[in-house]
Tab-separated table of C-alpha atoms and ligand atoms in Angstrom:
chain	number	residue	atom	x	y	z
A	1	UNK	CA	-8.785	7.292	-0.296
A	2	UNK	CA	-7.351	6.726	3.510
A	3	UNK	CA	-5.196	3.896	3.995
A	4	UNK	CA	-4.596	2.519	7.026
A	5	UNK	CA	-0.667	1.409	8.232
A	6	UNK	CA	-1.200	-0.400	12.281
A	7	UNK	CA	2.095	-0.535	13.592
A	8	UNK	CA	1.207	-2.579	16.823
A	9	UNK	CA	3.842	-5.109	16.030
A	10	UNK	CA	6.620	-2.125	15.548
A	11	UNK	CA	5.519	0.515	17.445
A	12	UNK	CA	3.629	-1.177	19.990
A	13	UNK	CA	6.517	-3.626	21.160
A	14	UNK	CA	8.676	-0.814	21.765
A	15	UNK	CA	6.214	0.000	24.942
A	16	UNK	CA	8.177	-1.298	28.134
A	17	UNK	CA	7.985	-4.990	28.250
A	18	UNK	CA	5.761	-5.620	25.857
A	19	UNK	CA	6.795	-8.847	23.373
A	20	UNK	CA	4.479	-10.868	20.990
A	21	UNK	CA	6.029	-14.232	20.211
A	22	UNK	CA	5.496	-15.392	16.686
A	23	UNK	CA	2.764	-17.365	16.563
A	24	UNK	CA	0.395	-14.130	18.746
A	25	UNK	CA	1.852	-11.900	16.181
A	26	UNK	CA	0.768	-14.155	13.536
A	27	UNK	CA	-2.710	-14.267	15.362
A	28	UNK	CA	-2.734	-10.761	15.732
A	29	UNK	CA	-1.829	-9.529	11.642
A	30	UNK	CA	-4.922	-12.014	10.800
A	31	UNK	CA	-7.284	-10.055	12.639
A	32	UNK	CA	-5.977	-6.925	11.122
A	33	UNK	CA	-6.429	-7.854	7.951
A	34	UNK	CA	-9.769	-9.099	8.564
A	35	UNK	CA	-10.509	-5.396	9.513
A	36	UNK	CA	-9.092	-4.550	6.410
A	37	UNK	CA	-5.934	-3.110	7.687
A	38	UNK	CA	-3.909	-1.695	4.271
A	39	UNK	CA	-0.597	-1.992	5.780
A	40	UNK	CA	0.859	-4.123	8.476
A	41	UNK	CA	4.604	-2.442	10.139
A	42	UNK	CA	5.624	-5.974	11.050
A	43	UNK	CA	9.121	-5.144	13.141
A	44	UNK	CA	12.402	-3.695	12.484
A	45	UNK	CA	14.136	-6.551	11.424
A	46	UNK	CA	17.541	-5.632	12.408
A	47	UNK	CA	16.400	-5.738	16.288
A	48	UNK	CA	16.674	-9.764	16.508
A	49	UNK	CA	16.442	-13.056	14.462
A	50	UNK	CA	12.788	-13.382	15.978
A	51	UNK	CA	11.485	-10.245	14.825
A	52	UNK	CA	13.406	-10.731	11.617
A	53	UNK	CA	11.642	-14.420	11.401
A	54	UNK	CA	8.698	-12.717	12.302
A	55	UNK	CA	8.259	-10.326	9.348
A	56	UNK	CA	9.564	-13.243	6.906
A	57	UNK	CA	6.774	-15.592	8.161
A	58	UNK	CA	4.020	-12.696	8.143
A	59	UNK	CA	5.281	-11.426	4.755
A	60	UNK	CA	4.823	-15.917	3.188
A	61	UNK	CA	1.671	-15.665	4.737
A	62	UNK	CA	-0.371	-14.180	1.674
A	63	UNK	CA	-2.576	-11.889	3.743
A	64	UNK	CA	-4.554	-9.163	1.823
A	65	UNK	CA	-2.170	-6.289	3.513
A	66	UNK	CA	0.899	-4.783	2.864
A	67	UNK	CA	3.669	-6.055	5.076
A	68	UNK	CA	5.669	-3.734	6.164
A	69	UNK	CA	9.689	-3.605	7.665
A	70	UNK	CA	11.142	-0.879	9.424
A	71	UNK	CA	14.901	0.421	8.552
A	72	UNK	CA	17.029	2.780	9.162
A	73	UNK	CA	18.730	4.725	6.435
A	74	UNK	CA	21.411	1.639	6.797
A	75	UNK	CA	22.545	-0.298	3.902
A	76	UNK	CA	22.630	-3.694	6.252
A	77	UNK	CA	18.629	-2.323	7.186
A	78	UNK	CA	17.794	-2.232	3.903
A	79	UNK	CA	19.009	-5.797	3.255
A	80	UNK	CA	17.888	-7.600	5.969
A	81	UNK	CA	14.208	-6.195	4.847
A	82	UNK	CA	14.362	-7.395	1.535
A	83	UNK	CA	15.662	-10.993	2.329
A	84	UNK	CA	11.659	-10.294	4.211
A	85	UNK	CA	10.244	-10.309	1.180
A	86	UNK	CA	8.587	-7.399	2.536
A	87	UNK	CA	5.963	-5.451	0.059
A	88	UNK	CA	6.572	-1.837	2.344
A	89	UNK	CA	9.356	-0.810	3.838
A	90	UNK	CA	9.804	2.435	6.049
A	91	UNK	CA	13.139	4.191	6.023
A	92	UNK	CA	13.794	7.031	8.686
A	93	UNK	CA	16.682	9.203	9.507
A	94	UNK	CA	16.462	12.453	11.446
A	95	UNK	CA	17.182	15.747	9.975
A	96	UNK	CA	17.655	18.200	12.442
A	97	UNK	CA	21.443	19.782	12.189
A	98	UNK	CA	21.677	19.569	15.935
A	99	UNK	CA	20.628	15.572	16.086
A	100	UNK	CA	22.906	14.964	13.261
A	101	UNK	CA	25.645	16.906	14.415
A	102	UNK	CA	25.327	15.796	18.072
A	103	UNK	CA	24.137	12.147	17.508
A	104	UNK	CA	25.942	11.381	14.068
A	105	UNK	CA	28.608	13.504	13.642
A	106	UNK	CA	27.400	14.637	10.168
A	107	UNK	CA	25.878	17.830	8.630
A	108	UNK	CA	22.716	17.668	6.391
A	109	UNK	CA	23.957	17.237	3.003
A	110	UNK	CA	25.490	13.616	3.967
A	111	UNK	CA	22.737	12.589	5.863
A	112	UNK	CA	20.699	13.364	2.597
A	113	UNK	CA	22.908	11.350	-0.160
A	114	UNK	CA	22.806	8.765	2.893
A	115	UNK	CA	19.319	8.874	2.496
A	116	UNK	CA	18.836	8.843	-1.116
A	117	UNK	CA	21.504	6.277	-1.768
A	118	UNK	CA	19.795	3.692	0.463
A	119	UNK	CA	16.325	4.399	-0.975
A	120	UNK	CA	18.052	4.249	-4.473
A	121	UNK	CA	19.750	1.222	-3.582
A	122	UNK	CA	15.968	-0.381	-2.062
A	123	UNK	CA	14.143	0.510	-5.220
A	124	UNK	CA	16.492	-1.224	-7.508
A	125	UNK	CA	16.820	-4.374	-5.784
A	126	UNK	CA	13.142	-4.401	-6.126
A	127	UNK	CA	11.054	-1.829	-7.956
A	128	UNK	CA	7.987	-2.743	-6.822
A	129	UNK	CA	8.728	-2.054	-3.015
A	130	UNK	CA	6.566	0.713	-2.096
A	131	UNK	CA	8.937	3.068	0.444
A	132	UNK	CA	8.278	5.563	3.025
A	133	UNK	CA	10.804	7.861	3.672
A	134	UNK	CA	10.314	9.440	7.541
A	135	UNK	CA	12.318	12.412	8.795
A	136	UNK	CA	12.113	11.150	12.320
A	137	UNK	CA	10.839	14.194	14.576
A	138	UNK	CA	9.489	15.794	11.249
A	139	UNK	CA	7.205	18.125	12.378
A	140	UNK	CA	10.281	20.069	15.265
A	141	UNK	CA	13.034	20.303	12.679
A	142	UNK	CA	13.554	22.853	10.401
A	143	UNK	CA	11.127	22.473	7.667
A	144	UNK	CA	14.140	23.564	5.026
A	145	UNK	CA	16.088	20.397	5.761
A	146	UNK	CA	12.820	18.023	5.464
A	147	UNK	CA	11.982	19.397	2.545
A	148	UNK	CA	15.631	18.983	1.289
A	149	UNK	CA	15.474	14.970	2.607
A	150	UNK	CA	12.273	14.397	0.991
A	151	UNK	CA	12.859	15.742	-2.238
A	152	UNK	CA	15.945	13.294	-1.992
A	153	UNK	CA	14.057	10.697	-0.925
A	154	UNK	CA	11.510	11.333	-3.785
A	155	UNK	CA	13.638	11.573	-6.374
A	156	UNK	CA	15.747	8.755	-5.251
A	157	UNK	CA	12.483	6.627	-5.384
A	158	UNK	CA	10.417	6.933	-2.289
A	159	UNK	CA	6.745	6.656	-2.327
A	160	UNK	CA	5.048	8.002	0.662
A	161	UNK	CA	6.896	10.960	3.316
A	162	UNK	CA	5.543	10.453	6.640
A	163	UNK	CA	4.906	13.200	8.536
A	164	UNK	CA	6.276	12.160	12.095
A	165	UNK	CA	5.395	13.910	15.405
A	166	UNK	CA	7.616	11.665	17.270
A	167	UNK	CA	7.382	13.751	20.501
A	168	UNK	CA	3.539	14.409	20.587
A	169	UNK	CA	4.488	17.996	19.743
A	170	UNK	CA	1.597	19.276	17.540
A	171	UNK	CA	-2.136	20.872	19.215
A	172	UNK	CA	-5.131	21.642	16.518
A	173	UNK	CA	-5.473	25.102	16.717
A	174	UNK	CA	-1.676	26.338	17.705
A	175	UNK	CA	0.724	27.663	15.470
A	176	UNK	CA	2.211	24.273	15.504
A	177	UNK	CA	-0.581	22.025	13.773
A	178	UNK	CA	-0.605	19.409	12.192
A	179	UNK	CA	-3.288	20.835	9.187
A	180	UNK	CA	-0.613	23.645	8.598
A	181	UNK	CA	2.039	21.392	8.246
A	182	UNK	CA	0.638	18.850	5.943
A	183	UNK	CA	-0.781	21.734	3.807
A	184	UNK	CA	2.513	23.285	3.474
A	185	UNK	CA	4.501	20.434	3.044
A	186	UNK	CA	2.618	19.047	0.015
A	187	UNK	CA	2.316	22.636	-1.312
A	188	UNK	CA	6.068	22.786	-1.501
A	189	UNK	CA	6.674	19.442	-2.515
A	190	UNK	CA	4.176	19.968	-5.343
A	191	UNK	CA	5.649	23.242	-5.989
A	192	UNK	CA	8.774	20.852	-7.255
A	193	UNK	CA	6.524	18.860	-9.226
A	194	UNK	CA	6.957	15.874	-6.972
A	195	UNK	CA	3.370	14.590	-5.576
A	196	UNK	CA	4.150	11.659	-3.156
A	197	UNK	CA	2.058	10.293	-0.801
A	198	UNK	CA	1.723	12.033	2.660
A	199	UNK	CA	1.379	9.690	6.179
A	200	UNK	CA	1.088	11.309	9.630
A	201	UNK	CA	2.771	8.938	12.498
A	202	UNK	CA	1.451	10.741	15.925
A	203	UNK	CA	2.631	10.366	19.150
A	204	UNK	CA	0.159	10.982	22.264
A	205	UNK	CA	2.184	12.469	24.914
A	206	UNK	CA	-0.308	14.996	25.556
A	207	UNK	CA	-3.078	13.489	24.151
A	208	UNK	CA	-3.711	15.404	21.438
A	209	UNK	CA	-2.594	12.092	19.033
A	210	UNK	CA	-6.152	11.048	17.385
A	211	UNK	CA	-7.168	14.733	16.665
A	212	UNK	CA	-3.736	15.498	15.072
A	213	UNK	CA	-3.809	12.481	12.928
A	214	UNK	CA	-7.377	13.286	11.856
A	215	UNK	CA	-6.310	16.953	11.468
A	216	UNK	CA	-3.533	15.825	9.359
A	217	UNK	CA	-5.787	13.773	7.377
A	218	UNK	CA	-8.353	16.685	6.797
A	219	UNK	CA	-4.809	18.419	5.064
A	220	UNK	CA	-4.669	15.394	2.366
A	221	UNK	CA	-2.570	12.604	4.145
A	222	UNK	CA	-3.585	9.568	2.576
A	223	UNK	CA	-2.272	7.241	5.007
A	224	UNK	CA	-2.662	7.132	9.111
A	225	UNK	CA	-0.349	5.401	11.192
A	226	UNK	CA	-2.092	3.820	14.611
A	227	UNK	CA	-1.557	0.809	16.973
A	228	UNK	CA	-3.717	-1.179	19.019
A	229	UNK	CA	-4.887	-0.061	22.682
A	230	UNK	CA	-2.112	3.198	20.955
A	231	UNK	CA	1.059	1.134	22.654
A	232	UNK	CA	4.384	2.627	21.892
A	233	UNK	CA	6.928	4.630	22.988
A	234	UNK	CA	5.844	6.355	26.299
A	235	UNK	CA	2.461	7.587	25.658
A	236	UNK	CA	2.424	5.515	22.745
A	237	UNK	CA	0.267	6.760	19.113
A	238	UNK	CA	-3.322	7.143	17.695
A	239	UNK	CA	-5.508	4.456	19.250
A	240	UNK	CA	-6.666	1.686	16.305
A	241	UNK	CA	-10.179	1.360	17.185
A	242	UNK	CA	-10.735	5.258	18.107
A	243	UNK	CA	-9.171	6.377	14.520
A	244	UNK	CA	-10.967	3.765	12.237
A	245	UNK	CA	-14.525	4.353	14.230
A	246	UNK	CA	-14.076	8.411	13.668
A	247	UNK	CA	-13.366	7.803	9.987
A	248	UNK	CA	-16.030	5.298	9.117
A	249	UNK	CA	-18.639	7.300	11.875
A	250	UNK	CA	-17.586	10.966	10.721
A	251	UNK	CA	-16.112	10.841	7.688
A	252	UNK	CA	-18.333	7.952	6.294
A	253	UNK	CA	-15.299	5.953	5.021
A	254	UNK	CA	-14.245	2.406	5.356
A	255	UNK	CA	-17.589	0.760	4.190
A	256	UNK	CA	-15.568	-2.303	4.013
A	257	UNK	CA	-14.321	-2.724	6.935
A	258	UNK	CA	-15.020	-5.084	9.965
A	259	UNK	CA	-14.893	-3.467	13.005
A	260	UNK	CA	-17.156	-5.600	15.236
A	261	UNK	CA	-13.648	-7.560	14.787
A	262	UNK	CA	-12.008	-4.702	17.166
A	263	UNK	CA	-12.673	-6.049	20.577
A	264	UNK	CA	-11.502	-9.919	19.473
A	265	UNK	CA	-8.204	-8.086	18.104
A	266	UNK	CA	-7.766	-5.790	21.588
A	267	UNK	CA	-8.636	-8.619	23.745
A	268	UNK	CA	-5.842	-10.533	22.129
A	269	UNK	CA	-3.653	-7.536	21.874
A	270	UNK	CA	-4.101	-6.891	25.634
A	271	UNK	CA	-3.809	-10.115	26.930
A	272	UNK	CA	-0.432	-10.820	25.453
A	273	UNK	CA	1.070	-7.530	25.821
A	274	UNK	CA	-0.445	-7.991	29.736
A	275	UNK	CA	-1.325	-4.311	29.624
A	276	UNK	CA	-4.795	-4.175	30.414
A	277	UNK	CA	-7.792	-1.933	28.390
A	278	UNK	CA	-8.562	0.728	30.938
A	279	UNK	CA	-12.749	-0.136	31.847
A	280	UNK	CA	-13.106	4.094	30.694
A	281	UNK	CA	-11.468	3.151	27.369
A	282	UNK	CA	-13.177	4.557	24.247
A	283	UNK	CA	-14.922	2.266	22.236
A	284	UNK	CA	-13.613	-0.709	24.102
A	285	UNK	CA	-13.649	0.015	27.372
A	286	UNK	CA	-15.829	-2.129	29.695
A	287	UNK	CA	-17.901	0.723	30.613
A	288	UNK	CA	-18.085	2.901	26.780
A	289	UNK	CA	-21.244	2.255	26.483
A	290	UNK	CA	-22.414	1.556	29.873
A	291	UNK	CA	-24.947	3.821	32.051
A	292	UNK	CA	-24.484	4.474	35.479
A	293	UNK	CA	-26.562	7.190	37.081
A	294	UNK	CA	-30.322	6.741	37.628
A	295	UNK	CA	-30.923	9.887	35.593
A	296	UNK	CA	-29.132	8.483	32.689
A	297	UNK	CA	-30.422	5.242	32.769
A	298	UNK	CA	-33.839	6.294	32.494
A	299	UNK	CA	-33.185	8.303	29.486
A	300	UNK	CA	-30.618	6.018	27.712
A	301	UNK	CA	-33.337	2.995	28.141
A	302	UNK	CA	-35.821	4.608	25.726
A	303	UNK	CA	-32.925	5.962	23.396
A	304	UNK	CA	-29.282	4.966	24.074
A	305	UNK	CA	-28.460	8.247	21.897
A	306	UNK	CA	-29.840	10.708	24.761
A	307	UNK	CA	-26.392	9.643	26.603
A	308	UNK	CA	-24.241	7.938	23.590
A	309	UNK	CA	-23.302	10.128	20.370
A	310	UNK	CA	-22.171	6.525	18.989
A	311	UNK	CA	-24.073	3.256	18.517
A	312	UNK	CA	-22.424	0.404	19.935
A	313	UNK	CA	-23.056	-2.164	17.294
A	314	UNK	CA	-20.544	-0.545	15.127
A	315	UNK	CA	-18.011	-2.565	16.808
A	316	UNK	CA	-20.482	-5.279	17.650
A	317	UNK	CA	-21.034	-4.483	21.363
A	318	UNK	CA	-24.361	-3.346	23.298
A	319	UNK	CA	-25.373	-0.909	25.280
A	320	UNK	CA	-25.070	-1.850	29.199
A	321	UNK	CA	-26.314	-0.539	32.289
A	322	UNK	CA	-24.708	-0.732	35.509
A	323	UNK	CA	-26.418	-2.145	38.766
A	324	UNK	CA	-24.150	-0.316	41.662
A	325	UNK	CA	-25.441	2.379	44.442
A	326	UNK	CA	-26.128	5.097	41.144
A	327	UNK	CA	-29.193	2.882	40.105
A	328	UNK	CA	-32.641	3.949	39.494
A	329	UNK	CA	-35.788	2.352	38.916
A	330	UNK	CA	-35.290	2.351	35.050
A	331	UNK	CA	-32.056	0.432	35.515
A	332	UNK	CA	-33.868	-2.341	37.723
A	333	UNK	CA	-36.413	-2.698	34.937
A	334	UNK	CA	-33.802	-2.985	32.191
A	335	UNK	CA	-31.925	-5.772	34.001
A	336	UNK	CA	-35.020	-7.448	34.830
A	337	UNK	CA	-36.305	-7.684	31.098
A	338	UNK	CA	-33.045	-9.150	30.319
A	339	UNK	CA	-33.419	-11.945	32.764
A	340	UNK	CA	-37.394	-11.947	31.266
A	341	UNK	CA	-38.277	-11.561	35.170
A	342	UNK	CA	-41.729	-9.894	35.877
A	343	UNK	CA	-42.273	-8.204	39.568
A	344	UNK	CA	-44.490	-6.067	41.175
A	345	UNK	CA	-43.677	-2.134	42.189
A	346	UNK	CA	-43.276	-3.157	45.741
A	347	UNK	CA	-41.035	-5.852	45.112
A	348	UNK	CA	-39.115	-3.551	42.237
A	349	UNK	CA	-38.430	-1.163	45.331
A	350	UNK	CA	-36.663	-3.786	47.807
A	351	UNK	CA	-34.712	-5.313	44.774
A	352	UNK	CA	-33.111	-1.376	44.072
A	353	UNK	CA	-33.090	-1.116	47.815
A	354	UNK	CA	-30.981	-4.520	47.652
A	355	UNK	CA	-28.786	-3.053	45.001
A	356	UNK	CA	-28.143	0.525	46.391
A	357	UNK	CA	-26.899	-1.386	49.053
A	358	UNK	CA	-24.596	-3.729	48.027
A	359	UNK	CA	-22.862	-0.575	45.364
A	360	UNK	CA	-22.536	1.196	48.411
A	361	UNK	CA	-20.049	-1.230	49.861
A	362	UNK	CA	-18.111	-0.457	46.048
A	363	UNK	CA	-19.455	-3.465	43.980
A	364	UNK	CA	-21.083	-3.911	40.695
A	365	UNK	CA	-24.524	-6.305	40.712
A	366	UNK	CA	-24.013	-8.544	37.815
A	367	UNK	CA	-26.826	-10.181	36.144
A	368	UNK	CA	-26.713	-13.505	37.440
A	369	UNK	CA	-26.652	-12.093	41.308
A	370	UNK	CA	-29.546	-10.023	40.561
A	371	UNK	CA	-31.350	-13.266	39.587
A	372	UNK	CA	-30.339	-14.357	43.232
A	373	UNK	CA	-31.112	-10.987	44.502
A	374	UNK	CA	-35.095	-11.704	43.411
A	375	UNK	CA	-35.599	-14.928	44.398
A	376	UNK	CA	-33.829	-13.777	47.961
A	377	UNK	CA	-36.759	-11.180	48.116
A	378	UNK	CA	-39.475	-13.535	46.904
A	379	UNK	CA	-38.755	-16.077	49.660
A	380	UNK	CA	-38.488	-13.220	52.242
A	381	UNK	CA	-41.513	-11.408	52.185
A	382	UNK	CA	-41.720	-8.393	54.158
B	1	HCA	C1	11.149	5.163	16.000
B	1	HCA	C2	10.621	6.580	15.812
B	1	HCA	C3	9.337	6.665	15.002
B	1	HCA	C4	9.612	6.397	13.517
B	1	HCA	C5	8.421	6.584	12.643
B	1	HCA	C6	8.651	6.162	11.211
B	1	HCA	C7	8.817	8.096	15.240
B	1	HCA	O1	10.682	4.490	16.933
B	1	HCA	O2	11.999	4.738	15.252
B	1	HCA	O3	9.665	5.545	10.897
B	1	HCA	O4	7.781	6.461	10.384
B	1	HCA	O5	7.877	8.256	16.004
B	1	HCA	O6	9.405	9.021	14.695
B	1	HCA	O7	8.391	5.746	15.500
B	2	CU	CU1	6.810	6.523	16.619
């Protein structure tokens, strides 16, 4: 079974200016775990008192999902997320010899006790923690020293290894996949009789994020990291609303979950982050599911799925046609049954005629002007 871990509230407010106060982020975990988010990455506590307040007051709040604190492989991390009363808690520390030379002055086999002793140290304070151990930049170090940091990390207590493609390195199809890696990670780790589970954190930076994570997935990870609207760091991760709609369209799981919630949750998400949801967006995009072209239109009005390979009421939204200088006959019709408006052919021709014109000049006809549109042309006869 796929669990879900949406890491808006960590990974998303390390995009460039973005902050959710309290109360939005509040506002923002209860929609998720409407959805039926499993796990909610609620901040890095360490970062500020807010964000420390923050994943207290979301951890009191009783929802149905994991609350989750990020750490790093610091002892001072580690207790600043359990004072939380955090149920997940992610621990990361890189692994590759030139970071930890170059960055921390150490060589691998400190960093590793470091790792283990903190996990060790987590687990005892409180053995029902559930903790993810992440070599940060996983998937470009030497796959040697991850598998010597997560057998650690295992052994030492951790629960789940995330994979992490912190750079947006990995392309489906390449030598460096992420289906190759997953396979060959849990092959070795099982190959130690050590079965933990496996999350993939993917970064987007050229694009490839969603179709990585879902490759990853296909390998056996159990749990997919993903943020609203995909904010984080530059490029940011797997897009929310694209990764849940592939798994419950394609892979026919997530019966449970609400996604007709998704737009609510990215409205919110994009109105206090003040990054706005590009209108080309998938899924929740003005436009997703909204016909342009005459050609289109005409087809799309007797069957959406001649021009959509997705129907929109899966996230509770319709199908649309635009009214602009693309518009055919079939999208005048369409508009007019939805304003219950009868006309004649002649009078069909001067309102598209009317339209055309007015898209020309770059502007979209909305309903309610092509309401004023008809009654212009029924008290100007020709
Ligand atoms: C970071 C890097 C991280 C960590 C992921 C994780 C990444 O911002 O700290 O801890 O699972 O992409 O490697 O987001
Ligand atoms: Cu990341």
């Amino acid at each position: 079974m796929v669990r879900i871990l949406d890491t808006t509230l960590r990974e998303g407010e390390q995009t460039p200016g973005v902050y959710f106060d309290n109360h939005i982020k509040l506002a923002i975990a209860d929609i998720l775990d409407e959805i039926g988010i499993d796990i909610i990455e609620a901040g890095h506590p360490v970062v500020s008192k807010e964000i420390f307040e923050a994943v207290q007051q979301l951890s009191a709040h009783n929802l149905k999902a994991s609350i989750g604190a990020h750490a790093r492989s610091l002892k001072q991390d580690i207790d600043l997320a359990l004072e939380c009363n955090v149920n997940f808690l992610g621990i990361f520390f890189c692994v590759s010899d030139s970071r930890l030379n170059h960055v921390f002055k150490k060589d691998l086999g400190s960093a590793v006790d470091q790792i283990a002793e903190v996990i060790a140290y987590a687990k005892n304070k409180n053995p029902d923690l559930v903790i993810r151990y992440t070599p940060e930049d996983t998937v470009r170090s030497p796959f040697s020293n991850v598998i010597e940091a997560s057998l650690a990390a295992v052994q030492a207590g951790a629960d789940i290894i995330s994979v992490a493609d912190t750079t947006g390195f990995m392309i489906p199809g390449t030598e460096h996949n992420l289906y190759d890696y997953v396979s060959r990670l849990k092959e070795t780790l099982a190959a130690h009789n050590l079965f933990p589970k496996i999350a993939v954190h993917c970064h987007n930076d050229r694009g490839y994020a969603l179709a990585n994570a879902i490759d990853g997935f296909r390998a056996g990870a159990e749990i997919i990291d993903a943020s609203v609207l995909g904010l984080g760091e530059r490029a940011g991760i797997v897009d929310l609303a694209q990764l849940l709609v592939s798994l419950k369209n394609d892979f026919n799981l997530g019966n449970t979950w609400r996604l007709e919630k998704l737009p609510e949750l990215y409205g919110l998400v994009s109105n206090y982050s003040g990054i706005p949801i590009p209108v080309n967006f998938p899924i929740i995009g003005k436009n997703a599911f909204t016909h342009c072209a005459g050609v289109h239109t005409h087809a799309a009005v007797k069957n959406p799925l001649h021009y959509q390979s997705l129907d929109p009421a899966l996230v509770g939204r319709d199908m649309h046609v635009s009214l602009d200088h693309m518009s055919g006959l079939s999208s005048i019709e369409w508009a007019l049954e939805k304003l219950s408006i009868q006309v004649d052919k002649t009078m069909l021709l001067r309102i598209l005629d009317q339209v055309k014109s007015i898209g020309r000049k770059g502007r979209i006809v909305d309903l309610s002007e092509l309401g004023h549109i008809v009654d212009w042309c029924r008290k100007h006869p020709v």
